[in-house]
Structures are given as C-alpha cells and as structure tokens.
C-alpha cells in the first residue's frame, strides 16, 4: 500500500471540500496510512485502514464508536478521547473506488505525539493518561466488544508464528538473525509461562488499549497529556500488557530501533515518573495477582514485540512498515537488548512499584 494522497471521493463521502483543504502525511505508525487535513473551519485526521491486518472493518469501527462514546459520556473533560465522524450517509467508514477503507476523526488543536518521553514530567503525564483510560473503562461491558485480533499478546501464539517463520525463512535471513535467535530461545520458556499465567489464571479480563506506547498518547503544547489515541486494539485483555508496553517505550530513552544496542538501558527516573502517573488511578482496582505481575510486565511486553519484529524479518517484512531491508532485525535487536536490561534490573522496578502501592 504505497499511498501518498487521499482520493477525491473520500472528501466527498465526508462532505469536506477538497479544494479548500490542505493535506499531508502524519505520524509514525507502522500499520495504517495517516494524513492530516486542514480546512478553514476544522482540522481532521484521515486514516486509510490496513485491511490486511484489520480485515473486519465493520467490527473494528463498531468497537471504536462504542468505546469513544462510552468515554465521552463518563468523562467531564474536553478531549477525553478521540471523536470519529460518520460519512454523510451515516457510515462509520468509507470504501473508496480502489476498495480502500477510510475513517475520519477530529484533529485536536495543538495536540502532538512524541516517539520518546523528553522528561520525567512527560512520562508522568503519559502514565496519568493510561491510568485514566483504564479507570474510565473499568466497568465497560467488555463482552460487547469484538475480539479484533485474537491472541494478540498471547506468547504461545506468537512463538508458534516465529517457529513457522524460521522454517520458511531464506537462509541469509536466518544467518543474519542466528545469534539473536539463540539468545532468546533459552528464555522463551519462562516468558511463555508468564504469558500463560496471564491468559489462563485468575488474572481478570479488563478492557485495555493493547498498544499504549508513548506515541499513542496525545500531548498539548505544554506537554500535558490529553488522551490515548490509536484505539484499534482496544479489547478485553490484561492491565499487565498495557503497563508493560507503555514502559517498553516510555522508560526507554532510545528509539524503538536504536542501532547501537550497547547503549540501550531503561531510565529508572522515567519509569518511576510513569508509575507515579499511572498507579494512583488503579491502586484500588488492581488485584494482588496483577500487582505481583507488574514488575515483570515491561520485560515481558518487550520480549513479545521483539519477537514479532524478528518474526516479520524472517517472513520478509509482510507486517510492519520498514525503512530499509534490515529494519525489522534492527528493531528486534534493540527490543531484546532492552528486554535483557528490564530482566536484569527487575528488583529495581519492583522496589519502585511497591514504594508507590504500599
Ligand atoms: C504497531 O499501529 P502502531 O504502529 O502503533 C503494532 C503494535 C506494536 C507496535 C510497535 C496492530 O503499532 O502491536 O507494539 O507497532 N500494532 C498492531 O511499534 O500490530
Ligand atoms: Mg496501533
């Protein structure tokens, strides 16, 4: 999908005058094509949905309208969530003449996303926004949500995909990834056990974001958090996945694909600030099982995402958008370096969490 412009009929479907608007590509997501469209009255985000990853667009958009309307109804704050527009025919999305699916949402004025936390204050804000999101959705009727991507964070499923990818991979890709594959195989058993505990034990099913990385938090011009964005993966799941994925990115002062892996370490000030923002909202909601799982959650989610990048490298980059042929391998190496640091310093993480919860 090499998309650089929005087709004319999309503007018509949403009743927006193309001649009086300016559009340009927007954001750094790996999945959809996103544009910012500025008009005289209002600015919009237009998104072309990746159908390979989200084939059931009706279910996806139903979830999005359901969750965003629910949040809007229970929050008194302005911009507490995204606002999607319907087409002039009342549709939740539009299919263009090429068969691509488009959705349109309001662009919140002066709101920005960042790929990294620039300060502890920003990490705190990001934590606060996820905490509020979880808190507002704590009584949402989760059975009413469609399961958009089954087993999304289930490591057994991801590991199975990885084994298949290894079997089918080109020899040079296997060779390039050889050392990394060796280094993760020995720890996979523990991670799969942790994942199974989340999926099969008493850990409650919650309504969670499933992709709460730092660049899915919207900030205002004073770097105050506004709301969570990219709600495609909101599904019943575990707080541990969200907490872990948020720290995978927010506590990491390096890029997700940092090429010099010898530098990669998480920053405990960022991690602490995130927890200070997040935990107060959930203190009385979390079960003991969930609290026990929190210190390992960042390592666990980093392992899962690293494995998905590696699998995609072996599969010749069919899932994540890449900038160069070894991009997914570079991402995987960076994620596993971060994983090892999280594991090595887990006691430090536990101390921070417990100092805030007890
Ligand atoms: C993808 O859509 P985007 O780029 O925010 C992926 C997440 C990964 C992330 C890694 C639906 O997120 O699961 O954590 O890349 N989303 C999907 O940056 O697979
Ligand atoms: Mg996403």
Coordinates of C-alpha atoms and ligand atoms in Angstrom, one line a residue:
X1 CA 0.0 0.0 0.0
X2 CA 2.2 2.9 -1.2
X3 CA -0.3 5.7 -0.6
X4 CA 0.7 9.3 -0.8
X5 CA -2.6 11.2 -1.4
X6 CA -6.2 10.9 -0.3
X7 CA -8.6 10.1 -3.2
X8 CA -11.1 12.8 -4.1
X9 CA -14.2 10.6 -3.3
X10 CA -13.2 10.3 0.3
X11 CA -13.6 14.0 0.8
X12 CA -17.0 13.9 -1.0
X13 CA -18.1 11.0 1.3
X14 CA -17.4 13.0 4.4
X15 CA -18.7 16.3 3.0
X16 CA -15.4 18.1 3.2
X17 CA -14.4 20.5 0.4
X18 CA -11.1 19.2 -1.0
X19 CA -10.5 22.5 -2.8
X20 CA -10.5 24.4 0.4
X21 CA -8.2 21.9 2.3
X22 CA -4.6 21.0 2.6
X23 CA -3.4 17.5 3.4
X24 CA -0.1 15.9 4.3
X25 CA 1.1 12.5 5.7
X26 CA 1.0 12.4 9.5
X27 CA 2.5 10.4 12.4
X28 CA 4.9 7.5 12.6
X29 CA 2.6 4.4 12.9
X30 CA 3.7 1.1 11.4
X31 CA 0.3 -0.1 10.2
X32 CA -2.1 2.5 8.7
X33 CA -1.6 5.5 6.3
X34 CA -2.5 8.6 8.2
X35 CA -3.0 12.2 6.9
X36 CA -3.7 15.5 8.5
X37 CA -6.3 17.5 6.6
X38 CA -6.6 21.2 7.4
X39 CA -9.7 23.2 6.4
X40 CA -10.8 26.7 7.2
X41 CA -13.1 25.6 10.0
X42 CA -11.5 22.5 11.4
X43 CA -8.6 20.1 11.1
X44 CA -9.1 16.4 10.6
X45 CA -7.2 13.1 10.7
X46 CA -7.9 10.9 7.7
X47 CA -6.8 7.3 8.0
X48 CA -6.6 4.6 5.4
X49 CA -7.1 1.3 7.3
X50 CA -4.7 -1.5 6.7
X51 CA -7.1 -4.3 5.6
X52 CA -4.5 -7.0 5.7
X53 CA -4.2 -6.5 9.4
X54 CA -7.8 -5.5 10.1
X55 CA -10.0 -7.4 7.7
X56 CA -13.2 -7.0 9.7
X57 CA -13.5 -3.2 9.4
X58 CA -17.2 -3.2 10.5
X59 CA -16.3 -4.9 13.8
X60 CA -13.3 -2.6 14.2
X61 CA -15.3 0.6 13.7
X62 CA -18.2 -0.6 15.9
X63 CA -15.7 -1.1 18.8
X64 CA -14.2 2.4 18.2
X65 CA -17.6 4.1 18.2
X66 CA -18.7 2.1 21.2
X67 CA -15.6 2.8 23.3
X68 CA -15.2 6.5 22.4
X69 CA -18.9 7.3 23.0
X70 CA -18.7 5.5 26.4
X71 CA -15.6 7.5 27.4
X72 CA -17.2 10.8 26.3
X73 CA -20.3 10.0 28.3
X74 CA -18.4 9.2 31.5
X75 CA -15.8 12.0 31.4
X76 CA -16.5 15.6 32.1
X77 CA -13.2 16.6 30.5
X78 CA -13.0 18.1 27.0
X79 CA -11.0 15.9 24.6
X80 CA -11.0 12.9 26.9
X81 CA -11.0 10.6 23.8
X82 CA -10.9 10.7 20.0
X83 CA -14.0 11.8 18.1
X84 CA -14.9 9.9 14.9
X85 CA -17.1 11.4 12.2
X86 CA -19.7 9.5 10.2
X87 CA -19.9 9.8 6.4
X88 CA -22.8 11.9 5.1
X89 CA -24.6 8.6 4.6
X90 CA -24.2 7.7 8.2
X91 CA -21.4 5.1 7.7
X92 CA -18.7 4.6 10.3
X93 CA -16.1 4.4 7.5
X94 CA -16.0 4.8 3.7
X95 CA -14.8 2.4 1.0
X96 CA -13.1 4.4 -1.8
X97 CA -13.2 3.5 -5.5
X98 CA -10.0 1.4 -5.1
X99 CA -11.6 -0.6 -2.3
X100 CA -9.6 1.0 0.4
X101 CA -11.3 1.8 3.8
X102 CA -11.1 5.3 5.2
X103 CA -12.2 6.8 8.5
X104 CA -12.1 10.4 9.7
X105 CA -11.6 11.8 13.1
X106 CA -11.3 15.3 14.6
X107 CA -7.7 16.6 14.9
X108 CA -7.4 18.0 18.4
X109 CA -5.9 21.5 18.0
X110 CA -2.2 21.9 19.0
X111 CA -2.0 18.2 20.0
X112 CA 1.2 16.4 19.3
X113 CA 2.7 12.9 19.7
X114 CA 6.3 12.0 20.6
X115 CA 8.2 8.8 20.0
X116 CA 10.1 9.3 23.3
X117 CA 9.4 10.9 26.7
X118 CA 11.5 14.0 26.8
X119 CA 11.4 14.4 30.6
X120 CA 10.1 12.7 33.7
X121 CA 7.2 15.2 33.7
X122 CA 6.1 13.9 30.3
X123 CA 6.4 10.3 31.5
X124 CA 4.2 11.1 34.4
X125 CA 1.6 12.7 32.1
X126 CA 1.7 9.6 29.9
X127 CA 1.1 7.4 32.9
X128 CA -1.7 9.5 34.1
X129 CA -3.5 9.3 30.7
X130 CA -3.3 5.5 30.6
X131 CA -4.4 5.3 34.3
X132 CA -7.4 7.5 33.5
X133 CA -8.2 5.4 30.4
X134 CA -8.2 2.2 32.4
X135 CA -10.2 3.7 35.2
X136 CA -12.9 5.2 33.0
X137 CA -13.3 1.8 31.2
X138 CA -13.2 -0.3 34.4
X139 CA -17.0 -1.0 34.2
X140 CA -17.3 -1.1 30.4
X141 CA -19.3 -4.2 29.4
X142 CA -16.3 -6.0 27.8
X143 CA -18.5 -8.8 26.3
X144 CA -19.9 -6.2 23.9
X145 CA -16.5 -5.7 22.3
X146 CA -15.5 -7.6 19.2
X147 CA -12.2 -9.5 19.5
X148 CA -10.4 -7.8 16.6
X149 CA -7.1 -9.6 16.8
X150 CA -7.4 -12.9 18.7
X151 CA -4.4 -13.9 20.9
X152 CA -2.8 -10.5 20.2
X153 CA -0.4 -10.7 23.2
X154 CA -0.5 -14.5 23.7
X155 CA 3.1 -15.5 23.6
X156 CA 2.3 -19.2 22.8
X157 CA 0.6 -18.0 19.6
X158 CA 3.5 -15.6 18.7
X159 CA 6.1 -18.3 19.4
X160 CA 4.3 -20.7 17.1
X161 CA 4.3 -18.0 14.3
X162 CA 8.1 -17.5 15.0
X163 CA 8.8 -21.2 14.6
X164 CA 6.9 -21.3 11.4
X165 CA 8.8 -18.3 10.1
X166 CA 12.1 -19.9 10.9
X167 CA 11.1 -23.0 8.9
X168 CA 10.2 -20.9 5.9
X169 CA 12.9 -18.2 6.1
X170 CA 15.5 -17.6 3.5
X171 CA 19.0 -18.9 4.6
X172 CA 20.6 -15.5 4.6
X173 CA 17.9 -14.0 6.8
X174 CA 18.2 -17.0 9.2
X175 CA 22.0 -16.5 9.2
X176 CA 21.7 -12.7 9.9
X177 CA 19.4 -13.4 12.8
X178 CA 21.3 -16.5 14.1
X179 CA 22.8 -15.1 17.3
X180 CA 19.7 -13.3 18.3
X181 CA 17.6 -16.5 17.8
X182 CA 20.0 -18.4 20.0
X183 CA 19.9 -15.8 22.8
X184 CA 16.1 -15.7 23.0
X185 CA 15.4 -19.4 22.8
X186 CA 16.7 -20.1 26.2
X187 CA 14.5 -17.5 27.9
X188 CA 11.4 -18.2 25.9
X189 CA 10.1 -20.9 28.3
X190 CA 9.9 -18.5 31.2
X191 CA 8.2 -15.9 29.1
X192 CA 5.7 -18.4 27.7
X193 CA 4.9 -19.5 31.3
X194 CA 4.3 -15.8 32.3
X195 CA 2.0 -15.3 29.4
X196 CA 0.0 -18.5 30.1
X197 CA -0.4 -17.3 33.7
X198 CA -2.0 -14.1 32.4
X199 CA -4.2 -15.9 29.9
X200 CA -5.3 -18.9 31.9
X201 CA -5.2 -17.9 35.6
X202 CA -7.4 -15.7 37.7
X203 CA -5.9 -12.5 36.2
X204 CA -9.1 -10.6 35.3
X205 CA -10.1 -9.7 31.8
X206 CA -10.1 -5.9 31.6
X207 CA -10.9 -3.5 28.8
X208 CA -7.4 -2.4 27.7
X209 CA -5.7 -0.5 24.9
X210 CA -3.2 -3.1 23.9
X211 CA -0.9 -0.7 22.1
X212 CA -0.3 2.1 24.7
X213 CA 3.2 3.0 23.5
X214 CA 4.3 6.6 24.2
X215 CA 3.5 7.8 20.6
X216 CA -0.1 6.7 21.2
X217 CA -0.5 9.4 23.9
X218 CA -1.6 12.8 22.7
X219 CA 0.1 15.8 24.4
X220 CA -0.8 19.5 24.3
X221 CA 1.7 22.4 23.7
X222 CA 2.6 22.5 27.4
X223 CA 3.4 18.7 27.3
X224 CA 0.4 17.9 29.4
X225 CA -1.3 14.6 28.4
X226 CA -4.6 14.8 26.6
X227 CA -5.8 11.3 25.8
X228 CA -4.9 7.9 24.4
X229 CA -5.1 7.5 20.6
X230 CA -4.9 4.6 18.1
X231 CA -7.8 2.6 19.7
X232 CA -7.8 -0.2 17.1
X233 CA -6.7 -2.8 19.5
X234 CA -8.9 -1.9 22.4
X235 CA -10.2 -5.3 23.5
X236 CA -10.7 -7.4 26.6
X237 CA -7.2 -8.2 27.9
X238 CA -4.8 -7.6 30.8
X239 CA -3.6 -4.4 32.5
X240 CA -0.2 -6.1 32.6
X241 CA 0.1 -5.9 28.9
X242 CA -0.7 -2.2 28.8
X243 CA 1.5 -1.3 31.7
X244 CA 4.4 -3.3 30.2
X245 CA 4.0 -1.9 26.7
X246 CA 3.8 1.6 28.0
X247 CA 7.1 1.3 29.9
X248 CA 8.7 -0.5 26.9
X249 CA 8.6 2.8 25.1
X250 CA 8.2 5.5 27.8
X251 CA 11.0 4.3 30.1
X252 CA 13.3 3.7 27.1
X253 CA 15.3 6.9 26.3
X254 CA 16.3 5.5 22.9
X255 CA 14.4 4.9 19.7
X256 CA 12.5 1.7 19.3
X257 CA 15.0 0.8 16.5
X258 CA 18.2 2.2 18.1
X259 CA 21.1 0.8 16.0
X260 CA 23.7 0.9 18.8
X261 CA 22.4 -1.7 21.1
X262 CA 25.3 -1.3 23.5
X263 CA 23.7 1.9 24.7
X264 CA 20.2 0.6 25.4
X265 CA 19.1 0.7 29.0
X266 CA 15.9 1.9 30.6
X267 CA 15.8 5.1 32.6
X268 CA 14.6 4.5 36.1
X269 CA 13.5 8.1 36.5
X270 CA 11.2 7.9 33.5
X271 CA 9.9 4.5 34.8
X272 CA 9.2 5.9 38.3
X273 CA 7.5 9.0 36.9
X274 CA 5.3 6.9 34.7
X275 CA 4.3 4.7 37.6
X276 CA 3.6 7.8 39.7
X277 CA 1.2 9.0 37.0
X278 CA -0.4 5.6 36.4
X279 CA -0.7 3.7 39.7
X280 CA -2.8 6.1 41.8
X281 CA -5.7 5.6 39.4
X282 CA -5.6 1.9 39.6
X283 CA -4.5 1.3 43.2
X284 CA -7.9 0.2 44.3
X285 CA -8.7 -1.6 41.2
X286 CA -5.7 -3.9 40.8
X287 CA -5.9 -7.4 42.2
X288 CA -2.9 -8.9 44.1
X289 CA -2.2 -11.2 41.1
X290 CA -2.0 -8.1 38.9
X291 CA 0.3 -6.3 41.4
X292 CA 2.6 -9.3 41.5
X293 CA 2.9 -9.3 37.7
X294 CA 3.7 -5.6 37.3
X295 CA 7.5 -5.7 37.8
X296 CA 8.0 -8.3 35.0
X297 CA 5.4 -6.8 32.7
X298 CA 7.8 -4.3 30.9
X299 CA 10.3 -7.2 30.1
X300 CA 7.5 -9.5 29.0
X301 CA 5.9 -7.0 26.6
X302 CA 9.4 -6.1 25.2
X303 CA 10.0 -9.8 24.6
X304 CA 6.7 -10.1 22.7
X305 CA 7.3 -7.1 20.5
X306 CA 10.9 -8.0 19.8
X307 CA 9.8 -11.5 18.8
X308 CA 7.1 -10.0 16.4
X309 CA 9.8 -7.8 14.7
X310 CA 12.1 -10.8 14.4
X311 CA 9.3 -13.0 13.0
X312 CA 8.5 -10.3 10.5
X313 CA 12.1 -10.0 9.4
X314 CA 12.2 -13.8 8.8
X315 CA 8.9 -13.5 6.9
X316 CA 10.4 -10.8 4.7
X317 CA 8.6 -7.8 6.2
X318 CA 5.0 -8.6 5.5
X319 CA 3.5 -6.8 8.6
X320 CA 5.4 -3.8 9.9
X321 CA 6.3 -1.0 7.5
X322 CA 10.1 -0.7 7.1
X323 CA 12.6 2.0 6.0
X324 CA 15.3 -0.5 4.9
X325 CA 15.7 -4.2 4.4
X326 CA 17.2 -4.9 7.9
X327 CA 14.9 -2.6 9.7
X328 CA 12.8 -5.3 11.5
X329 CA 16.0 -7.1 12.5
X330 CA 17.4 -3.8 13.9
X331 CA 14.2 -3.3 15.8
X332 CA 14.3 -6.8 17.2
X333 CA 17.9 -6.4 18.3
X334 CA 17.1 -3.2 20.1
X335 CA 14.0 -4.7 21.8
X336 CA 15.9 -7.7 23.0
X337 CA 18.7 -5.5 24.4
X338 CA 16.0 -3.6 26.3
X339 CA 14.4 -6.9 27.4
X340 CA 17.6 -8.1 29.0
X341 CA 18.0 -4.8 30.8
X342 CA 14.5 -5.0 32.2
X343 CA 15.1 -8.6 33.4
X344 CA 18.5 -7.7 34.9
X345 CA 17.0 -4.8 36.9
X346 CA 13.6 -6.2 37.8
X347 CA 14.2 -5.9 41.5
X348 CA 14.7 -2.1 41.0
X349 CA 11.4 -2.0 39.2
X350 CA 9.7 -3.9 41.9
X351 CA 11.0 -1.5 44.6
X352 CA 9.7 1.5 42.6
X353 CA 6.3 -0.1 42.2
X354 CA 6.0 -1.2 45.8
X355 CA 7.0 2.1 47.1
X356 CA 4.1 3.6 45.3
X357 CA 1.5 1.0 46.0
X358 CA 2.1 0.2 49.7
Ligands
LIG1 C1 2.2 -1.5 15.8 O1 0.0 0.8 14.8 P1 1.3 1.0 15.5 O2 2.4 1.4 14.7 O3 1.1 1.9 16.7 C2 1.5 -2.7 16.3 C3 1.8 -2.8 17.8 C4 3.3 -2.8 18.1 C5 3.9 -1.5 17.5 C6 5.4 -1.5 17.7 C7 -2.0 -3.7 15.3 O4 1.6 -0.4 16.3 O5 1.3 -4.0 18.4 O6 3.5 -2.7 19.5 O7 3.6 -1.5 16.1 N1 0.1 -2.7 16.1 C8 -0.5 -3.8 15.6 O8 5.8 -0.2 17.5 O9 0.0 -4.9 15.3
LIG2 MG1 -1.6 0.6 16.7

